[in-house]
XYZ file of C-alpha atoms in Angstrom:
759
model
C 0.164 0.054 -0.103
C 0.936 3.488 -0.318
C 0.075 6.985 0.530
C 1.349 9.895 2.877
C -0.192 12.835 4.438
C 1.244 16.106 4.895
C 0.282 17.684 8.282
C 2.789 20.373 8.340
C 6.241 20.929 6.756
C 7.643 19.263 9.350
C 5.317 16.182 10.060
C 3.431 13.760 8.322
C 1.942 10.353 8.769
C 2.347 7.051 6.877
C 1.118 3.547 7.188
C 1.973 0.228 5.744
C 0.633 -3.314 5.662
C 2.200 -5.952 8.267
C 3.519 -9.126 7.123
C 1.324 -10.960 9.656
C -2.020 -9.343 8.739
C -1.784 -6.277 10.896
C -2.350 -2.868 10.507
C 0.560 -0.551 11.087
C 0.479 3.053 11.439
C 3.496 5.217 12.209
C 4.783 8.924 12.711
C 7.991 9.777 11.076
C 9.882 12.777 9.759
C 9.520 13.953 6.309
C 12.885 12.977 5.493
C 12.425 9.551 6.428
C 9.252 9.061 4.470
C 10.239 5.685 2.855
C 11.416 4.049 6.156
C 9.616 0.645 6.505
C 7.682 -0.083 9.604
C 10.056 -1.749 12.092
C 10.141 -5.382 11.952
C 8.778 -5.515 15.742
C 5.234 -4.428 14.317
C 4.990 -7.051 11.805
C 4.523 -10.092 13.600
C 4.532 -11.305 17.579
C 8.069 -12.882 17.540
C 9.250 -9.409 17.961
C 9.550 -7.529 21.528
C 10.373 -4.224 20.472
C 8.155 -1.764 18.581
C 8.690 1.840 16.957
C 6.546 4.789 17.261
C 3.828 3.141 15.525
C 0.382 1.628 16.291
C -0.342 -2.002 15.327
C -3.696 -3.504 15.192
C -3.075 -7.262 15.374
C -5.590 -9.932 13.972
C -6.223 -11.143 17.465
C -7.361 -7.723 18.686
C -4.404 -6.580 20.552
C -3.053 -2.918 19.983
C 0.271 -2.660 20.442
C 1.792 1.299 20.805
C 5.299 2.413 20.956
C 5.875 5.298 23.284
C 8.880 7.511 21.771
C 9.754 9.671 24.632
C 11.791 8.192 28.009
C 9.635 7.674 31.017
C 11.785 8.093 34.436
C 8.668 8.134 36.299
C 6.856 11.124 34.634
C 4.015 8.954 33.480
C 4.528 9.565 29.867
C 4.485 5.398 28.715
C 0.855 5.824 29.977
C -0.287 9.358 28.839
C 1.213 9.350 25.253
C -0.268 6.107 24.591
C -3.689 7.116 25.756
C -3.812 9.808 23.598
C -3.420 7.524 20.472
C -5.836 4.883 22.034
C -8.363 7.652 22.509
C -8.304 8.721 18.955
C -8.423 4.952 17.745
C -11.579 4.241 19.945
C -9.446 1.272 21.274
C -10.047 -1.045 24.257
C -7.560 -0.042 26.747
C -7.525 -3.217 28.239
C -5.919 -4.763 25.097
C -3.362 -2.054 24.739
C 0.382 -3.056 25.155
C 2.730 -0.186 25.525
C 6.554 -0.405 24.804
C 9.181 1.994 25.115
C 11.389 2.877 22.216
C 15.094 2.967 21.673
C 16.520 6.015 19.813
C 15.305 6.103 16.345
C 17.870 7.343 13.943
C 19.246 6.680 10.715
C 21.230 8.254 7.956
C 20.213 10.794 5.248
C 22.317 12.580 3.050
C 25.296 11.828 5.481
C 23.535 13.199 8.702
C 21.660 11.628 10.927
C 17.934 11.611 10.894
C 15.930 11.555 14.139
C 12.749 9.408 13.056
C 10.890 9.737 15.933
C 11.216 13.410 16.776
C 12.835 14.791 19.896
C 12.613 12.175 22.146
C 12.956 14.074 25.566
C 11.453 13.797 28.881
C 11.467 15.559 32.280
C 10.856 18.928 31.437
C 7.069 19.079 31.160
C 6.951 19.090 27.288
C 6.138 15.748 26.288
C 2.565 15.940 26.202
C 2.381 19.386 24.499
C 4.845 18.313 21.761
C 2.901 15.037 21.205
C -0.817 16.271 21.584
C -1.186 17.223 17.719
C 0.608 14.341 16.055
C -0.311 11.513 18.199
C -3.847 12.255 17.892
C -3.454 12.284 14.085
C -1.949 8.860 14.342
C -4.686 7.415 16.192
C -7.266 9.036 14.063
C -5.557 7.718 11.040
C -5.787 4.204 12.435
C -9.378 4.658 13.107
C -10.222 5.891 9.654
C -8.671 3.140 8.027
C -10.561 0.404 10.285
C -13.862 2.303 9.524
C -13.210 2.378 5.636
C -12.641 -1.426 5.874
C -15.854 -2.019 8.062
C -17.840 0.218 5.740
C -17.023 -2.106 2.749
C -17.821 -5.184 4.943
C -20.884 -4.115 6.181
C -21.850 -2.162 3.062
C -22.607 1.206 4.557
C -21.076 4.768 4.117
C -18.039 5.119 6.705
C -19.519 8.259 7.884
C -22.114 6.207 9.411
C -19.949 4.027 11.593
C -18.090 4.894 14.928
C -15.334 3.255 16.837
C -15.812 2.310 20.328
C -13.605 0.262 22.425
C -12.043 -1.613 19.839
C -15.146 -2.350 17.375
C -16.493 -0.501 14.521
C -20.034 -0.138 15.034
C -22.773 0.676 12.270
C -26.012 2.601 13.428
C -28.367 -0.376 13.344
C -25.969 -1.900 16.378
C -23.797 -4.425 13.710
C -20.162 -4.461 14.929
C -16.716 -5.658 13.861
C -13.870 -6.195 15.965
C -10.806 -4.104 14.884
C -8.593 -7.246 14.858
C -11.115 -8.912 12.078
C -10.439 -5.638 10.140
C -6.660 -5.302 10.547
C -6.014 -6.829 7.302
C -8.682 -5.398 5.303
C -7.680 -1.924 6.492
C -3.796 -2.354 5.498
C -5.105 -2.416 1.925
C -7.317 0.723 1.988
C -5.717 3.798 0.366
C -4.610 6.845 2.456
C -7.117 9.568 2.529
C -6.044 12.994 0.648
C -6.544 15.021 3.724
C -5.989 14.223 7.681
C -9.057 12.616 9.111
C -10.929 14.499 11.577
C -10.061 14.545 15.387
C -12.445 13.436 17.781
C -14.593 16.362 19.780
C -13.457 16.537 23.447
C -16.822 15.513 24.527
C -16.459 12.083 23.208
C -13.343 11.494 24.929
C -13.681 8.333 26.804
C -9.889 7.869 27.946
C -8.330 11.234 27.882
C -9.362 13.357 31.094
C -10.102 9.807 32.974
C -7.793 8.520 35.754
C -5.455 5.614 34.561
C -2.899 3.633 36.394
C 0.511 3.614 35.598
C 1.050 0.911 33.173
C 4.191 0.042 35.029
C 2.585 0.081 38.508
C 2.608 -3.689 38.970
C 5.655 -4.257 37.929
C 7.206 -1.341 39.868
C 5.434 -2.373 43.406
C 6.273 -6.115 42.816
C 9.849 -5.596 41.779
C 9.180 -7.092 38.373
C 10.051 -4.064 36.002
C 13.586 -4.199 34.711
C 15.248 -0.839 34.990
C 18.311 0.025 33.083
C 20.506 -1.568 35.702
C 18.958 -4.689 35.461
C 19.313 -5.176 31.808
C 21.900 -7.722 30.456
C 23.638 -8.256 27.064
C 25.062 -11.680 27.551
C 27.096 -12.026 30.867
C 28.042 -8.343 31.436
C 30.988 -7.710 33.423
C 30.957 -4.623 35.675
C 33.066 -1.323 35.986
C 33.088 1.204 38.662
C 35.107 4.300 38.848
C 37.219 6.122 41.344
C 36.906 9.905 40.490
C 38.714 12.707 41.222
C 36.913 14.859 43.883
C 38.357 18.139 42.972
C 36.312 19.669 40.166
C 39.299 20.138 37.492
C 42.017 17.944 39.661
C 44.329 15.346 38.641
C 45.230 11.816 40.044
C 48.302 12.031 42.277
C 48.978 8.384 43.112
C 46.905 4.907 43.087
C 47.894 1.333 43.597
C 46.987 -0.357 40.388
C 48.913 -3.804 41.062
C 47.037 -3.900 44.331
C 43.579 -3.387 42.635
C 44.585 -5.918 39.804
C 45.392 -8.487 42.592
C 41.998 -8.610 44.053
C 39.984 -11.878 42.735
C 37.845 -11.231 40.124
C 39.209 -7.921 39.181
C 40.352 -8.016 35.120
C 41.800 -4.522 34.670
C 42.466 -1.037 35.945
C 41.871 1.651 32.865
C 42.077 5.263 32.654
C 39.321 7.245 31.884
C 40.273 11.242 31.069
C 37.785 14.052 30.217
C 37.777 14.750 26.668
C 39.040 18.559 26.420
C 37.035 21.054 24.428
C 33.576 19.235 24.806
C 30.558 21.323 25.964
C 29.556 20.409 29.987
C 27.556 17.239 30.242
C 28.738 15.766 27.012
C 31.734 14.087 28.312
C 33.122 12.361 31.180
C 33.114 14.979 34.385
C 36.320 13.957 36.116
C 39.591 12.135 35.780
C 39.060 8.450 36.884
C 40.512 5.092 37.161
C 37.710 2.554 36.004
C 38.023 -1.192 37.982
C 36.443 -3.976 35.760
C 35.626 -7.024 37.489
C 33.265 -10.260 37.371
C 30.718 -8.638 39.582
C 29.938 -5.365 41.362
C 31.443 -6.710 44.636
C 34.928 -7.452 43.010
C 35.020 -4.153 41.518
C 34.145 -2.411 44.305
C 37.137 -4.159 46.185
C 39.263 -3.404 43.719
C 38.320 0.305 43.978
C 39.068 0.244 47.618
C 42.433 -1.263 46.867
C 43.735 1.456 44.769
C 43.769 3.891 47.494
C 43.624 6.553 44.963
C 44.896 10.046 45.984
C 44.040 13.291 44.207
C 45.302 16.766 43.847
C 43.235 19.825 42.979
C 43.680 21.816 39.773
C 45.240 25.409 40.015
C 41.618 26.674 41.275
C 39.849 25.499 44.194
C 35.940 25.712 44.536
C 34.942 28.459 47.088
C 32.568 27.288 49.934
C 29.008 28.514 49.859
C 29.717 31.047 52.473
C 32.362 32.772 50.075
C 29.766 32.631 47.120
C 27.319 34.240 49.344
C 29.814 37.169 50.456
C 30.757 37.800 46.860
C 27.144 38.223 45.891
C 26.573 40.536 48.609
C 29.289 42.720 47.649
C 28.095 42.695 44.200
C 24.750 43.941 45.402
C 26.208 46.328 47.686
C 28.191 48.207 45.128
C 26.511 50.521 42.877
C 29.296 50.503 40.296
C 29.088 46.510 40.050
C 27.118 46.161 36.949
C 25.023 43.062 36.458
C 25.946 40.504 33.921
C 22.780 41.102 32.354
C 19.560 43.249 32.676
C 17.014 40.747 32.010
C 13.909 43.092 31.987
C 13.544 46.816 32.914
C 10.229 48.509 32.803
C 9.539 52.061 33.395
C 11.831 53.884 36.217
C 12.469 51.989 39.522
C 14.655 54.842 40.972
C 11.732 57.190 40.352
C 9.293 54.962 41.950
C 11.318 54.391 44.871
C 11.660 58.261 45.393
C 8.073 58.765 45.210
C 6.978 55.603 47.162
C 5.531 55.813 50.521
C 7.307 52.846 51.574
C 9.941 50.702 50.694
C 11.219 47.023 51.624
C 14.101 45.087 50.941
C 14.973 41.195 51.665
C 17.761 38.928 50.770
C 17.438 35.045 50.214
C 19.855 32.470 49.727
C 19.563 29.268 48.468
C 21.995 25.967 48.663
C 23.466 23.880 45.808
C 21.106 20.808 45.758
C 21.772 17.250 44.262
C 18.950 15.096 42.129
C 19.646 12.055 44.019
C 17.602 9.987 41.912
C 16.620 6.699 43.060
C 18.188 4.605 40.421
C 22.092 5.934 40.165
C 23.513 6.711 37.000
C 24.411 3.588 34.912
C 25.015 2.284 31.437
C 25.116 -1.119 29.691
C 27.583 -0.952 26.672
C 28.867 -3.741 24.425
C 31.455 -2.760 21.595
C 31.713 -4.877 18.354
C 34.937 -3.236 17.095
C 34.820 -1.523 13.848
C 31.032 -3.037 13.626
C 28.504 -1.849 15.954
C 28.000 -0.390 19.672
C 25.105 -1.389 21.645
C 24.185 0.945 24.668
C 21.683 0.557 27.494
C 20.775 3.586 29.689
C 18.035 5.425 31.090
C 19.019 8.625 29.326
C 16.260 11.645 29.141
C 17.574 12.827 25.808
C 18.714 9.774 23.965
C 19.569 11.931 20.951
C 22.230 13.686 22.932
C 23.227 10.078 24.010
C 23.910 9.379 20.434
C 25.933 12.556 19.727
C 28.567 11.461 22.669
C 28.535 7.937 21.185
C 28.907 8.835 17.532
C 31.606 11.267 18.547
C 33.589 9.006 20.437
C 33.343 5.963 17.912
C 33.164 7.519 14.716
C 30.499 5.106 13.860
C 27.351 5.546 11.325
C 23.920 5.590 12.796
C 23.193 2.283 11.387
C 25.992 1.028 13.704
C 24.630 2.631 16.896
C 21.760 0.883 18.915
C 20.602 3.088 21.926
C 17.907 1.198 23.957
C 16.395 3.565 26.748
C 14.378 1.346 29.370
C 12.444 3.190 32.124
C 14.472 4.930 34.548
C 14.313 5.388 38.366
C 13.731 9.089 38.270
C 15.470 11.859 36.328
C 14.526 15.205 37.604
C 17.124 16.872 34.952
C 20.000 14.565 35.848
C 19.688 12.088 33.016
C 19.662 15.232 30.613
C 23.546 14.915 31.169
C 25.711 12.424 28.967
C 28.635 11.970 31.427
C 27.952 8.623 32.630
C 27.251 7.385 28.917
C 30.569 9.013 27.896
C 32.268 7.105 30.734
C 30.861 4.175 29.689
C 32.050 4.243 25.979
C 35.561 5.342 26.924
C 35.729 2.229 29.169
C 34.517 0.031 26.196
C 37.006 1.656 23.739
C 39.883 1.229 26.169
C 42.581 -1.364 25.845
C 41.652 -4.226 27.978
C 42.692 -7.924 28.100
C 41.968 -10.083 25.108
C 39.396 -12.249 27.055
C 37.080 -9.338 28.068
C 37.770 -6.987 25.115
C 34.353 -7.723 23.497
C 32.172 -8.538 26.541
C 29.203 -6.085 27.584
C 30.413 -3.948 30.559
C 27.927 -2.362 33.091
C 28.886 0.966 34.176
C 27.689 1.403 37.828
C 27.508 4.466 40.081
C 27.370 4.260 43.962
C 25.294 6.814 45.946
C 28.563 8.501 47.152
C 29.585 9.086 43.276
C 26.128 10.254 42.303
C 26.286 12.850 45.228
C 29.985 13.738 44.771
C 29.652 14.328 40.877
C 26.024 15.260 40.244
C 25.330 18.341 38.139
C 23.834 20.562 41.048
C 20.949 23.257 41.070
C 22.935 26.123 41.366
C 23.752 28.023 44.681
C 21.897 31.389 44.538
C 21.466 34.642 46.417
C 18.343 37.154 45.774
C 18.111 40.457 46.683
C 14.622 41.889 46.301
C 13.328 45.656 46.853
C 9.939 47.109 46.450
C 8.291 50.155 46.528
C 4.682 50.666 47.551
C 2.599 53.742 47.288
C -0.168 54.891 49.879
C -2.777 52.482 48.955
C -0.208 49.821 49.657
C 0.008 48.710 45.918
C 3.341 47.835 44.579
C 4.555 50.269 41.875
C 8.288 49.318 41.738
C 10.149 46.107 41.954
C 13.801 45.372 41.608
C 15.227 42.025 41.654
C 18.866 40.872 41.750
C 19.877 37.330 41.301
C 23.500 36.160 41.660
C 24.340 32.406 40.977
C 26.831 30.338 38.647
C 24.824 29.725 35.746
C 23.980 26.177 34.865
C 24.547 27.299 31.014
C 28.195 28.371 31.924
C 30.420 26.125 29.730
C 27.465 25.144 27.368
C 28.330 27.404 24.397
C 25.845 30.059 25.753
C 26.995 33.582 25.004
C 27.699 35.497 28.482
C 24.737 37.839 28.124
C 22.354 34.923 28.052
C 23.353 32.738 30.849
C 20.489 34.234 33.009
C 18.264 31.997 30.864
C 18.853 28.796 33.250
C 18.212 30.967 36.202
C 15.269 33.277 35.526
C 12.277 33.877 33.363
C 12.275 37.376 32.018
C 8.115 37.535 31.975
C 7.742 35.451 35.276
C 5.458 37.040 37.707
C 5.256 39.825 39.010
C 6.797 41.115 35.799
C 3.878 42.654 33.764
C 1.889 43.130 37.059
C 4.150 46.133 38.304
C 4.538 49.291 36.398
C 8.196 49.711 37.196
C 9.986 46.470 37.036
C 13.671 45.499 36.888
C 15.583 42.300 36.854
C 19.123 41.911 37.077
C 21.369 38.822 36.860
C 25.011 38.411 38.202
C 27.115 35.353 37.071
C 29.177 34.051 40.098
C 32.295 31.847 39.231
C 32.298 28.147 40.249
C 34.011 24.947 39.514
C 31.033 22.783 40.229
C 29.196 21.197 37.717
C 25.490 22.788 37.315
C 22.644 21.716 35.391
C 18.831 21.359 34.926
C 16.903 20.557 37.976
C 13.589 19.896 38.488
C 11.292 23.033 37.656
C 14.256 25.125 36.389
C 14.229 27.971 35.742
C 11.208 28.596 37.683
C 12.017 27.154 40.929
C 14.771 29.219 42.083
C 13.627 32.547 41.518
C 9.760 31.857 42.493
C 10.901 30.983 45.826
C 12.141 34.284 46.414
C 9.496 35.933 44.613
C 6.631 34.393 46.384
C 8.357 34.791 50.030
C 8.962 38.359 49.266
C 5.458 39.119 48.292
C 4.265 37.527 51.701
C 6.599 39.744 53.387
C 5.314 42.667 51.842
C 1.714 41.666 52.690
C 2.819 41.030 56.653
C 4.487 44.683 56.285
C 1.500 46.318 55.477
C -0.734 43.960 57.501
C -2.632 42.397 54.462
C -3.859 38.949 53.958
C -1.633 37.385 51.814
C -4.152 35.965 49.510
C -5.911 38.944 49.218
C -2.434 40.849 48.643
C -1.931 38.315 45.540
C -5.189 38.851 44.176
C -4.657 42.577 44.177
C -1.516 42.164 42.460
C -3.031 40.237 39.838
C -5.708 42.535 39.335
C -8.325 42.224 36.615
C -8.650 39.337 34.238
C -6.264 39.601 31.407
C -3.887 38.111 29.284
C 0.017 38.924 29.929
C 2.392 38.758 27.355
C 4.800 35.750 27.892
C 7.985 35.107 25.892
C 8.226 31.509 26.836
C 6.500 28.025 26.721
C 2.971 28.284 27.058
C 2.138 32.112 27.217
C 0.520 34.147 27.605
C -0.436 34.142 31.316
C -4.211 34.180 32.023
C -4.281 36.033 35.466
C -7.803 34.726 35.838
C -6.524 31.417 35.812
C -3.916 32.167 38.235
C -6.352 33.997 40.572
C -8.418 30.789 40.468
C -5.973 28.443 41.602
C -5.041 30.684 44.380
C -8.572 30.874 45.363
C -9.282 27.090 45.199
C -6.025 26.134 47.345
C -6.884 28.584 49.848
C -10.669 27.501 50.173
C -9.540 24.129 50.377
C -7.009 24.938 53.428
C -9.852 27.014 54.962
C -7.909 30.394 54.662
C -10.582 32.132 56.502
C -8.729 30.817 59.354
C -5.624 32.596 58.461
C -5.841 35.492 60.962
C -6.761 33.822 63.877
C -5.095 30.325 63.790
C -2.593 29.302 66.152
C -0.735 27.544 63.212
C 0.971 29.288 60.339
C -1.143 29.114 56.964
C 1.165 30.052 53.915
C 0.161 30.371 50.337
C 2.231 30.621 46.903
C 1.680 30.536 43.174
C 3.531 30.008 40.013
C 3.199 29.772 36.392
C 5.548 26.910 34.971
C 5.564 25.885 31.446
C 1.689 26.947 30.649
C 0.561 25.512 33.677
C -0.966 27.455 37.073
C -0.136 25.810 40.293
C -0.752 27.066 43.677
C 0.022 25.506 47.018
C -1.590 26.172 50.454
C 0.295 24.769 53.490
C -0.429 24.595 57.330
C 2.392 24.157 59.875
C 2.716 24.168 63.433
C 5.846 24.967 65.454
C 7.307 22.368 67.616
C 10.137 22.394 70.244
C 12.659 21.277 67.555
C 11.436 22.424 64.458
C 8.022 22.251 62.353
C 5.080 19.964 61.691
C 3.621 20.323 58.461
C -0.014 19.439 59.051
C -1.712 20.030 55.860
C -0.667 20.404 52.211
C -2.896 21.370 49.332
C -1.811 21.583 45.514
C -3.980 23.032 42.999
C -3.065 22.806 39.268
C -4.743 24.036 36.038
C -2.943 22.458 33.184
C -5.324 22.720 30.651
C -6.994 19.298 29.578
C -5.382 16.613 31.967
C -4.817 13.584 29.862
C -4.539 11.381 33.010
C -5.646 13.005 35.795
C -4.407 10.279 38.328
C -1.107 10.276 36.764
C -1.101 14.302 37.249
C -2.143 13.911 40.917
C 0.706 11.666 41.128
C 3.004 13.974 39.876
C 2.111 16.741 41.794
C 2.187 14.652 44.934
C 5.894 13.867 44.181
C 6.983 17.112 43.200
C 5.512 18.319 46.363
C 6.974 16.121 48.469
C 10.495 16.489 46.616
C 10.183 20.482 46.954
C 9.251 20.229 50.666
C 12.382 17.863 51.402
C 14.721 19.754 49.534
C 13.554 22.872 51.607
C 13.672 21.458 54.921
C 16.631 19.019 54.865
C 18.862 19.369 51.839
C 21.810 20.982 50.702
C 25.279 20.093 49.039
C 28.150 22.040 51.002
C 31.774 22.350 49.799
C 34.851 21.944 52.317
C 38.494 22.272 50.824
C 37.230 22.220 47.373
C 35.371 19.165 47.534
C 31.401 18.131 47.972
C 30.991 16.855 51.766
C 28.061 14.507 51.046
C 28.172 10.952 50.785
C 24.833 9.490 51.465
C 21.285 9.862 52.751
C 22.840 9.957 55.998
C 24.004 13.570 55.085
C 21.693 14.192 52.489
C 18.334 13.088 54.243
C 15.915 12.900 51.257
C 12.377 13.024 52.503
C 12.650 11.417 56.031
C 9.012 10.584 57.473
C 9.074 13.863 59.925
C 8.306 16.454 59.315
C 6.819 15.207 55.995
C 3.030 15.374 55.593
C 1.014 12.281 55.635
C -0.877 13.053 52.190
C -0.682 16.011 49.683
C -4.298 16.934 48.763
C -4.323 17.755 44.925
C -7.004 19.786 43.160
C -7.083 19.444 39.418
C -8.898 22.294 37.480
C -11.215 21.191 34.697
C -10.287 22.595 31.747
C -10.692 22.319 27.776
C -7.421 24.363 27.002
C -4.731 22.559 25.390
C -2.994 20.776 27.907
C 0.586 21.554 29.339
C 3.003 19.214 30.622
C 3.019 18.308 34.552
C 6.296 16.481 35.723
C 7.878 19.694 37.228
C 4.989 21.947 37.782
C 4.311 20.928 41.566
C 7.836 22.293 42.574
C 8.384 25.909 42.275
C 5.372 26.913 44.566
C 5.763 24.364 47.330
C 8.835 25.617 49.209
C 7.906 29.320 49.178
C 4.180 28.297 50.531
C 5.973 26.251 53.267
C 8.379 29.396 54.070
C 5.288 31.713 54.171
C 3.568 29.219 56.547
C 6.717 29.182 58.848
C 7.028 32.887 58.531
C 3.363 33.369 59.748
C 3.581 30.750 62.409
C 6.648 32.718 63.720
C 5.253 36.120 63.420
C 2.107 34.898 65.272
C 3.927 33.485 68.237
C 7.182 35.415 69.089
C 7.659 37.244 66.048
C 10.756 35.331 64.866
C 11.686 32.118 66.153
C 15.351 32.047 65.093
C 15.588 28.344 63.953
C 12.461 28.603 61.876
C 13.211 31.869 60.528
C 16.737 30.685 59.345
C 15.120 27.546 57.637
C 12.840 30.119 55.687
C 15.493 32.506 54.617
C 18.114 29.755 53.699
C 15.576 27.410 51.701
């Protein structure tokens, strides 16, 4: 069969008949128009699928998911988008994760599955159009086949739960139509999409497709995968950024039972940060993990720092404050400048200023970085890793091996958490370097599993940058904010990533983030600090760090003028309108923002705010097209606080899977609260100090809440992503609750106020 539908200049749908009598529908790129359907979709003997729908003769429906799933729920949500348009019976759907789709075209790699990226709340928005069109095309073909068999116009048929149904009640199962549908010619125009009121899967709660396997231990993560009988490598890495090896007893390590070899891993010079090994290292290769770890211990490696030493957090804070206090110190970038903040300050009835400090933070994913690699010299390389960006992994592998696309096989199983850590490819580069290294002949071609321990993970992360904020606001006699000047100093996560110096702020700030657009005189300045620590995307960046400062400061302003923080925010938002937003998801609808604030307040019974002995705090954020608010109640205790209630309200437009969205909001909220209360990466003598959960205590039982109450706003707007949106407003809501509790009781309890200031 033949045919192609051009949906845009960049996307198209095509379909092909399967050799097993199945109907196969796929999504590709224009350059890959002639790519055959994956063999996996052409018969039951194959276990992997591509980004296609296959309707088998027995009624089963196979859907391939192109974006990696590290707990974001993409495997469930993306598959349900296709299944909805197909009118599939969800109980008969099998979902499988894709490896990287790449082939050669005109001497260049062509990524046939699209972007293949996760963890930045973009999977659903990016897939919303083309995945629906794929499902709609499959349904159209099946209904055409049914029309011919039943002798009625296709327009008089409908799909429902895996059947084509006529107006008179006759029905034919999709499986019985698959072979005939495969011979139907393509339509000249894209088939119509379903109206939202006909949705039966989208908008309905669905459990994660992997939930049972996760809780029973049956799910195979990247660390569980095998190619033959793999050997194991662990690395001893230099703890000093930019440091080098001083000494190591390679002979002692090699004599450990089970150890095969010790090889050097040296970072490639001149590469973009995150695209090469992070530190100089020695890799101990052994028959199993225990032997490799024992060999690493026997190395007794010592290291020496480079010419520069990483400053401690106190030194970075001091530098930032010096910059803020020096009127002659120009910012690295002025991110936004509306009106005249100096004039507004002169005319103000009142001016207030606050400073906030936020520590370095690690990702601490449940599954530490790992990679399984097998190299067939001059022939092929196979790599299995839970990367959040398989295309970047390909770039690293191709650069290091020189192989062509058809010689590189990258498989991406479900991962145990990402949060931005798996967007970096250092652990991929390490694995490829070890595979390429000269080794004893008897292990030269064996697959190697490169494992990271928890201390490796914490000491060699790409951290959320340390940051210092100073905010100054001017208020008029009506207590309205008429001037706002925010200054932020941090080591940019974009430094060393081929980003111009005047754009380094983009990893730390959004120019149009609220309250920009709400205050007539508004200025945002960014000061780049120098640091040797690797840093990168962290859950919710670039929203999470500045939102903490701005939402905490708004509460302090409300307190200063003796206003209810909720009413103060609603007054600032003002009349319902659309605010320009030069970022993903804009413009900002102030009415939707006000709505999530009101819903969160109502759920927490905000009417108690003034008289409650406990502290009630509230905060909101606009994150990648979603509107989120948190309301939190805390009670001070003798040794800290007790978080008694947490409410999270989100408006993401149409929620594809409300149950999955609620889970993402709950997890993100707990992550944010745990980070705010407990977590900080510290540096001493040029080295990171944290080595495990004993000194980086992620989400202890106390004082975490027993549950997070979620409210999802019904909406017909286009869906926004959800994996990170629950993070930015959680910590400031907590800090505001603590602030209120301390203000009510003793004005400021030093411990709790310091907690609110630092986190």
